[in-house]
PDB file of C-alpha atoms in Angstrom:
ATOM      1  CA  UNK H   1     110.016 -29.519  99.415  1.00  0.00           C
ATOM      2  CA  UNK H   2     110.711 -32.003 101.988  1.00  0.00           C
ATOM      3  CA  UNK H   3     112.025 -35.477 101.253  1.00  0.00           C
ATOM      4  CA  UNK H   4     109.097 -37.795  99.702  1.00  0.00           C
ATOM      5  CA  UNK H   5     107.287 -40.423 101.534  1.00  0.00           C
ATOM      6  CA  UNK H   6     107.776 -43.633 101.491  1.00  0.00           C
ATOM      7  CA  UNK H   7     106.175 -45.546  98.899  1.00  0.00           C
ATOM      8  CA  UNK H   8     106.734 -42.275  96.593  1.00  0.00           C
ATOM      9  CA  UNK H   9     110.141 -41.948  96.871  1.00  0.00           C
ATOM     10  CA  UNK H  10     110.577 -45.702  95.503  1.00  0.00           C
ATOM     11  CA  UNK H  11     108.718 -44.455  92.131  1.00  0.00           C
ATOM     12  CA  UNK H  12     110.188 -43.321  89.042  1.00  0.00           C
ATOM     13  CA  UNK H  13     109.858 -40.831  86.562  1.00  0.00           C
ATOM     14  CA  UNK H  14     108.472 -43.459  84.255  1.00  0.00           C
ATOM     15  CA  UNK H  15     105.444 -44.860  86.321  1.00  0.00           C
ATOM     16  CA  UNK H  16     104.766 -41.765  89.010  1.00  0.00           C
ATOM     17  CA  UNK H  17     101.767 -39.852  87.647  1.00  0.00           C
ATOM     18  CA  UNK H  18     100.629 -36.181  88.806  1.00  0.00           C
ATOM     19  CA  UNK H  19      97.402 -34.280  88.084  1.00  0.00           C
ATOM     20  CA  UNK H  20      96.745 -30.448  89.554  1.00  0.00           C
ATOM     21  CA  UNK H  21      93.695 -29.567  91.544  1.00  0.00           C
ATOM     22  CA  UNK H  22      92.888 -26.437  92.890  1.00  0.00           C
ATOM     23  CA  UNK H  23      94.011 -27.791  96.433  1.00  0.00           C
ATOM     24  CA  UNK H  24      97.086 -28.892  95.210  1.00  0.00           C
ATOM     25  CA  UNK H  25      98.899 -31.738  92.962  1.00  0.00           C
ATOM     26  CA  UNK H  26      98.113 -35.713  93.571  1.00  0.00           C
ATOM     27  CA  UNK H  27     100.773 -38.029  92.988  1.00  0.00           C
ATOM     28  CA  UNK H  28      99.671 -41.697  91.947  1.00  0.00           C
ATOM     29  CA  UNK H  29     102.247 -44.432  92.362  1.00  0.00           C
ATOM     30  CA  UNK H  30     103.450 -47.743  90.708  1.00  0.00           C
ATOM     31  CA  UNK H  31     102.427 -49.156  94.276  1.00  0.00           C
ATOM     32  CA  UNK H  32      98.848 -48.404  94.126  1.00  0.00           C
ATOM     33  CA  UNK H  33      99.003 -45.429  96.581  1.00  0.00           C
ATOM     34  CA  UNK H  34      97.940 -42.266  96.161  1.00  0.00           C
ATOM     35  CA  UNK H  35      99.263 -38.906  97.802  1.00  0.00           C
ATOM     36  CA  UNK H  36      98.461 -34.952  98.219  1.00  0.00           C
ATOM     37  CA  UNK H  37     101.024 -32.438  98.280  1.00  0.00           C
ATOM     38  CA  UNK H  38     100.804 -29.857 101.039  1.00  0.00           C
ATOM     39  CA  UNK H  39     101.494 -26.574 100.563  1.00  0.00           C
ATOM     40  CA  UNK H  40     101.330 -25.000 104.145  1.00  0.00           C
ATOM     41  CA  UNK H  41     103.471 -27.928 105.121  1.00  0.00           C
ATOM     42  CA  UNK H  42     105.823 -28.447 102.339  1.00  0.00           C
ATOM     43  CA  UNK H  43     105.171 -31.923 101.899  1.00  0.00           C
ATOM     44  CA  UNK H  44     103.673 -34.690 100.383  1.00  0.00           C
ATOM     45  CA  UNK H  45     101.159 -36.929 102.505  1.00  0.00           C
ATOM     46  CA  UNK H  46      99.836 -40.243 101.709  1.00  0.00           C
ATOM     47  CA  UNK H  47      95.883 -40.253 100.737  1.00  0.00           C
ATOM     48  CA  UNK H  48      93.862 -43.412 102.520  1.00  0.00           C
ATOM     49  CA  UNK H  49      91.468 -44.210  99.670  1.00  0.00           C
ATOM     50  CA  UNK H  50      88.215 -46.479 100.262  1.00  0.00           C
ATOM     51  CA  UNK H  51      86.544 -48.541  97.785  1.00  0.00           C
ATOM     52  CA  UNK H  52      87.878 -49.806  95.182  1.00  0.00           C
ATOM     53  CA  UNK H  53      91.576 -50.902  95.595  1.00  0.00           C
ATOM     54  CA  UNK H  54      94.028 -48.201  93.333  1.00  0.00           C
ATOM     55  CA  UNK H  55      95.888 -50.819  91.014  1.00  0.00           C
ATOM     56  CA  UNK H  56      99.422 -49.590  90.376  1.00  0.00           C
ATOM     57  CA  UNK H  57     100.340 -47.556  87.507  1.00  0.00           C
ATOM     58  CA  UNK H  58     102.085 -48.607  84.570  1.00  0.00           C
ATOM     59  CA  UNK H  59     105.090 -46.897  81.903  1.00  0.00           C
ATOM     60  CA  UNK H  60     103.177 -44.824  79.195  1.00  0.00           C
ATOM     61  CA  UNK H  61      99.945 -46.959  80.429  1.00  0.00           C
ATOM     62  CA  UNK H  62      98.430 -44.492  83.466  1.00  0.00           C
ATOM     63  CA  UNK H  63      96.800 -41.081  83.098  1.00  0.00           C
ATOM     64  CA  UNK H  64      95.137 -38.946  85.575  1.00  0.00           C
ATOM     65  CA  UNK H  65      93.002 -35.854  85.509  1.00  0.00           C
ATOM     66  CA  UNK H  66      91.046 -33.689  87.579  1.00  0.00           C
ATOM     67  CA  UNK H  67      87.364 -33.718  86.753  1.00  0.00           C
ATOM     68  CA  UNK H  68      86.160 -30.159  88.050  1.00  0.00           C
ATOM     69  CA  UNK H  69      82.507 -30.263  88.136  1.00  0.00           C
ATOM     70  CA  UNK H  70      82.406 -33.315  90.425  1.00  0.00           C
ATOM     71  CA  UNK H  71      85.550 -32.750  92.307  1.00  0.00           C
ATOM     72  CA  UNK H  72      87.092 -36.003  91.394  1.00  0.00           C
ATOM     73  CA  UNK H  73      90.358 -37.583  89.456  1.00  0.00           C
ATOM     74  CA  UNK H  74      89.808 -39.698  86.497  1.00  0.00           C
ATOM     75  CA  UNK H  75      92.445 -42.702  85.864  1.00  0.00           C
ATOM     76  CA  UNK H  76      93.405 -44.148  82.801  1.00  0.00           C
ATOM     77  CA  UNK H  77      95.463 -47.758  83.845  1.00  0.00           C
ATOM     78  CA  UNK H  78      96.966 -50.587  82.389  1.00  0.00           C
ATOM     79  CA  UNK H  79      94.958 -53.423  81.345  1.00  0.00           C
ATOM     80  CA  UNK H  80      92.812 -50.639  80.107  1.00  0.00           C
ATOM     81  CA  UNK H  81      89.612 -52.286  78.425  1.00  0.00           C
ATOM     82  CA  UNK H  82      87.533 -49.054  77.945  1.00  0.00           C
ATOM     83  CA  UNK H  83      86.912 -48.507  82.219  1.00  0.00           C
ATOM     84  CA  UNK H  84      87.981 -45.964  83.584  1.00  0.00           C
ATOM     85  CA  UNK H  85      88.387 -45.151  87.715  1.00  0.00           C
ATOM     86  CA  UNK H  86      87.281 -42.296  89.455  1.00  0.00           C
ATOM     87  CA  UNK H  87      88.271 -40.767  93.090  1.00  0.00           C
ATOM     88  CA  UNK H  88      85.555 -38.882  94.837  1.00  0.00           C
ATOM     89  CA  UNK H  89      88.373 -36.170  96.438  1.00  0.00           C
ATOM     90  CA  UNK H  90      85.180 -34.943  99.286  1.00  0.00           C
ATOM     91  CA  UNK H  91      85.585 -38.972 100.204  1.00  0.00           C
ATOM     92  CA  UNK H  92      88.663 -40.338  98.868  1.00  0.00           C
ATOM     93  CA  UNK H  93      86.480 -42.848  97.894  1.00  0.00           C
ATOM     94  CA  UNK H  94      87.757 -44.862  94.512  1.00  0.00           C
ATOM     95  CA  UNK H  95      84.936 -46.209  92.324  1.00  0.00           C
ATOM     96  CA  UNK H  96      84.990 -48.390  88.805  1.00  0.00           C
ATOM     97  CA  UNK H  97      83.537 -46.454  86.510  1.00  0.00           C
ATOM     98  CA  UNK H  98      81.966 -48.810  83.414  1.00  0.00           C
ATOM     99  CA  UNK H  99      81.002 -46.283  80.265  1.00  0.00           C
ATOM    100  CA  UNK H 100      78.733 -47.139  77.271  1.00  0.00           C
ATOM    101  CA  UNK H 101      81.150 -48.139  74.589  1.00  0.00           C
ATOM    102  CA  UNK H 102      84.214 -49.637  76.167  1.00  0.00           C
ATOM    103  CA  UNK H 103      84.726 -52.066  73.773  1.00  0.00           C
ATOM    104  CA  UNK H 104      84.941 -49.614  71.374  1.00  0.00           C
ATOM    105  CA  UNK H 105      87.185 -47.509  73.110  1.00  0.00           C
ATOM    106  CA  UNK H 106      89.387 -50.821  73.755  1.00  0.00           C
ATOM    107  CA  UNK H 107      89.673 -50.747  70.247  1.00  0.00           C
ATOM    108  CA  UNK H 108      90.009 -47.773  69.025  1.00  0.00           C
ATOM    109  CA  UNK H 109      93.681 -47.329  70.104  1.00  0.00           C
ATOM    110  CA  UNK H 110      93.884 -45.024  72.996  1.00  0.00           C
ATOM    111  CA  UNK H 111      97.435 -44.319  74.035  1.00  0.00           C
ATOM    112  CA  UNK H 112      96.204 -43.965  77.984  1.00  0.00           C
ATOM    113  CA  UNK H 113      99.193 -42.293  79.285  1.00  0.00           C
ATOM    114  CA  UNK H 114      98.338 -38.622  78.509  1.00  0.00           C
ATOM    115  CA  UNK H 115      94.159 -37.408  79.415  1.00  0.00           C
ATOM    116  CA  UNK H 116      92.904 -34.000  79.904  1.00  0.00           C
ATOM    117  CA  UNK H 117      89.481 -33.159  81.296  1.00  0.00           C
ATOM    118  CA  UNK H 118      87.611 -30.209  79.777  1.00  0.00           C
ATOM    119  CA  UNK H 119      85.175 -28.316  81.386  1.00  0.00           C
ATOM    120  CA  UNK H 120      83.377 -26.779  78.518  1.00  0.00           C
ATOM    121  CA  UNK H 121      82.658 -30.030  77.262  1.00  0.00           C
ATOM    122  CA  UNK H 122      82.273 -31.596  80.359  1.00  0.00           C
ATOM    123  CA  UNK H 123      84.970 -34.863  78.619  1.00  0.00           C
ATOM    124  CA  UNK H 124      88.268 -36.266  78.790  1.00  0.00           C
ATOM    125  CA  UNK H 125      90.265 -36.943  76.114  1.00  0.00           C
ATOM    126  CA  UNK H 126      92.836 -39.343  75.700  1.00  0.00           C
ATOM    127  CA  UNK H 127      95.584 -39.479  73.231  1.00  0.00           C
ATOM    128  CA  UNK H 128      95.269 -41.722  70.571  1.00  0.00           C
ATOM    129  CA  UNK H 129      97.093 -44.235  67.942  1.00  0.00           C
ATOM    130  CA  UNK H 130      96.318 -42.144  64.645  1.00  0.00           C
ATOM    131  CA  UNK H 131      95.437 -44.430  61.799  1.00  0.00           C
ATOM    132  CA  UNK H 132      95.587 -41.823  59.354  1.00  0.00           C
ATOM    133  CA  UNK H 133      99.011 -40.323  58.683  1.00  0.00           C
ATOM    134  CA  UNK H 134      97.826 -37.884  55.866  1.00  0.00           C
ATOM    135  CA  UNK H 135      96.021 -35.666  58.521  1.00  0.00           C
ATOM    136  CA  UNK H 136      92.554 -36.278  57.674  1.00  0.00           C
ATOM    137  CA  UNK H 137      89.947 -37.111  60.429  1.00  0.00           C
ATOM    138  CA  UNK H 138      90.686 -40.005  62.692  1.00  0.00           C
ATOM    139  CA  UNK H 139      87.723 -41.272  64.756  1.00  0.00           C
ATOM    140  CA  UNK H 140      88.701 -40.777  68.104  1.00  0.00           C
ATOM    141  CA  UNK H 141      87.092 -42.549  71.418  1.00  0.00           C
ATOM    142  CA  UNK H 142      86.798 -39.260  73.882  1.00  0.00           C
ATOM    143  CA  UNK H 143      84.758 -39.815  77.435  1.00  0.00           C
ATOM    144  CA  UNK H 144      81.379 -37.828  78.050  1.00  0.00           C
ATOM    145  CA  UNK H 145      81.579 -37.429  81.740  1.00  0.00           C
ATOM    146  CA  UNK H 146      77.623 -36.683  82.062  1.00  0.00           C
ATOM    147  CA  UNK H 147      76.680 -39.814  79.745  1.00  0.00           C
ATOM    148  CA  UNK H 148      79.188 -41.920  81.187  1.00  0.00           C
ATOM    149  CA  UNK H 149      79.813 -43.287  77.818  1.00  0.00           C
ATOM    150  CA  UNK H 150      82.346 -43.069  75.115  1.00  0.00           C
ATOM    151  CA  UNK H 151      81.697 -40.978  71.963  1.00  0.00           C
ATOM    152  CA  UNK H 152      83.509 -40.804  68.660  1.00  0.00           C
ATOM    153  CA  UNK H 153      84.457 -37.525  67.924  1.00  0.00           C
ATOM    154  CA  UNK H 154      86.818 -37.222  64.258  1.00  0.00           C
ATOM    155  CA  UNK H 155      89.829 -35.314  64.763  1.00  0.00           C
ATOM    156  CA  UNK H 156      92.260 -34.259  62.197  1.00  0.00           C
ATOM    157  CA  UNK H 157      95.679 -33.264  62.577  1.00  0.00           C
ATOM    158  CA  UNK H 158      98.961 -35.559  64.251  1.00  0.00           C
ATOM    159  CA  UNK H 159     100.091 -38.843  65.375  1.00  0.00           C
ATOM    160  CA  UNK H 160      99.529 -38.293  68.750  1.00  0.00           C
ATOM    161  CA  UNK H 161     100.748 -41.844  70.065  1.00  0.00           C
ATOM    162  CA  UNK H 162     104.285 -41.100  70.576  1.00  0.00           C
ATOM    163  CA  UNK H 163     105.683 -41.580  74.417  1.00  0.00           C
ATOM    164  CA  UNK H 164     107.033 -38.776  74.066  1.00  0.00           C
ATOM    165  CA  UNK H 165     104.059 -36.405  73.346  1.00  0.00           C
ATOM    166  CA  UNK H 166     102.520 -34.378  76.219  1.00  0.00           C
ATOM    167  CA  UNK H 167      98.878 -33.176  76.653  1.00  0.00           C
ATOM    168  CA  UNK H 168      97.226 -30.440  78.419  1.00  0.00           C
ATOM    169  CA  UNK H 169      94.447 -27.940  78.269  1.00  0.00           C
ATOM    170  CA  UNK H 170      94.516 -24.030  78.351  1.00  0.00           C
ATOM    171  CA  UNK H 171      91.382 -22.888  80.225  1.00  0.00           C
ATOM    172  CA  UNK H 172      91.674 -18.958  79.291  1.00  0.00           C
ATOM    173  CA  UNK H 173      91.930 -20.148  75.510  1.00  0.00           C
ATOM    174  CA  UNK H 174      89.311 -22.948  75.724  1.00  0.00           C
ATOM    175  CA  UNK H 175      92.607 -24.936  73.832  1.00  0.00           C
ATOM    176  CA  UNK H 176      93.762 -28.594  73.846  1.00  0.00           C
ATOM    177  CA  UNK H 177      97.650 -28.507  73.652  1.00  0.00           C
ATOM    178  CA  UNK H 178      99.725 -31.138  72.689  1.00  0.00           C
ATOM    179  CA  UNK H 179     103.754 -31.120  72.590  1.00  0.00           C
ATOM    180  CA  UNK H 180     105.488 -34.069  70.262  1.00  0.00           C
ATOM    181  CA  UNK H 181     108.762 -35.271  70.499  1.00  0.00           C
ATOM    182  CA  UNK H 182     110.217 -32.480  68.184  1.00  0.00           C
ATOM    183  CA  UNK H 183     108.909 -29.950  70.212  1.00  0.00           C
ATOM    184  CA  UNK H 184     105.856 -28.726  67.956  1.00  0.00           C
ATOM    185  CA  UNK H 185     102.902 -27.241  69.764  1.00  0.00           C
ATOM    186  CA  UNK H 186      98.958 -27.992  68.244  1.00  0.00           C
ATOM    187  CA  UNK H 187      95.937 -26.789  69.360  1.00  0.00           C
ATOM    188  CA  UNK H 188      92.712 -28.359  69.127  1.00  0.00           C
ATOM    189  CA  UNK H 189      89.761 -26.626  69.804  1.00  0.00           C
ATOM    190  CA  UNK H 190      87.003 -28.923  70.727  1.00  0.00           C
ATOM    191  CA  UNK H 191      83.633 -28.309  69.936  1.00  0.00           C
ATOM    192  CA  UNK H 192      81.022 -32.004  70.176  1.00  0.00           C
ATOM    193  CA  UNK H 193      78.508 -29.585  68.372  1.00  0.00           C
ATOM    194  CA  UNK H 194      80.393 -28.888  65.328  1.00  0.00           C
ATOM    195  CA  UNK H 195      82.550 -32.305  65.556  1.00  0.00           C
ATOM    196  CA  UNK H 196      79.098 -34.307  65.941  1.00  0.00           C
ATOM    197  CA  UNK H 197      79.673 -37.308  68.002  1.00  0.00           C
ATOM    198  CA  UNK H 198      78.961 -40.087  67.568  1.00  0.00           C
ATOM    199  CA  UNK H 199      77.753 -43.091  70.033  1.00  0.00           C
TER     200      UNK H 199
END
């Protein structure tokens, strides 16, 4: 593509964040700016948000994901204290988003770098600090878009604080993937009726 913009071309791999949309990839910058990628153009182009002022993102300490049934990103940041922020994409309007819960959330270890939205839940989850190294359940703050609140939800399975662990979500398999740093692949299937969450 052609060069990067100003503003976006002063980022690093460490602190520039990306999420897809169906209109194309956002890019999110240490400088508080937020940009669109083009593809008829071939280029990226800055995004004027309104509202509340982006603060800039942060090593391993800024997510973003697309929420698909409202047509808006979700951000993880630094300073995280269980808010979240969410751009309206019709608008580009940025809002503060206060859940049920956030001091819980605060607390219960969430590694903010790495969130996925899923549809079929209608939530975003965000990697955690696992407190339980044998495997077993680990209580695990996850965000119900439609109660704006954070639930616990106990998930089993790996440490999945490491910087270097990567998180995504296959739609066609209704799967949450997660990479570690040794290059094993698990797959969560998430289910709130099953898992029974909790307020």
């Amino acid at each position: 593509h052609k060069p990067q913009p100003k503003g976006m071309r002063e980022d690093c791999f460490y602190t520039l964040t990306l999420s897809a949309t169906p209109t194309g990839p956002y890019a999110w910058t240490k400088f508080g700016t937020l940009f669109k990628y083009d593809r008829a153009k071939e280029e990226w182009a800055e995004v004027k948000t309104t509202g509340e002022k982006l603060v800039g993102t942060a090593c391993d300490a800024s997510g973003m994901c697309y929420d698909s049934k409202r047509d808006r990103l979700i951000l993880t940041h630094n300073g995280f204290k269980g808010d979240l922020v969410a751009i309206d994409l019709k608008t580009a309007t940025a809002s503060k988003l206060a859940p049920k819960g956030m001091a819980v959330a605060e607390k219960g270890g969430l590694f903010t770098r790495e969130s996925v939205y899923i549809p079929e839940q209608d939530m975003v989850v965000v990697t955690t600090v696992a407190k339980n190294k044998t495997g077993a359940p680990d209580p695990w703050p996850v965000y119900d878009c439609a109660k704006n609140a954070w639930v616990m939800i106990d998930i089993g399975g790996p440490n999945a604080s490491s910087c270097g662990a990567g998180l995504m979500y296959d739609p066609s398999a209704n799967l949450l993937l997660m990479v570690d740093p040794s290059s094993y692949v698990y797959a969560l299937h998430l289910d709130t009726k099953t898992a029974k969450a909790a307020e």
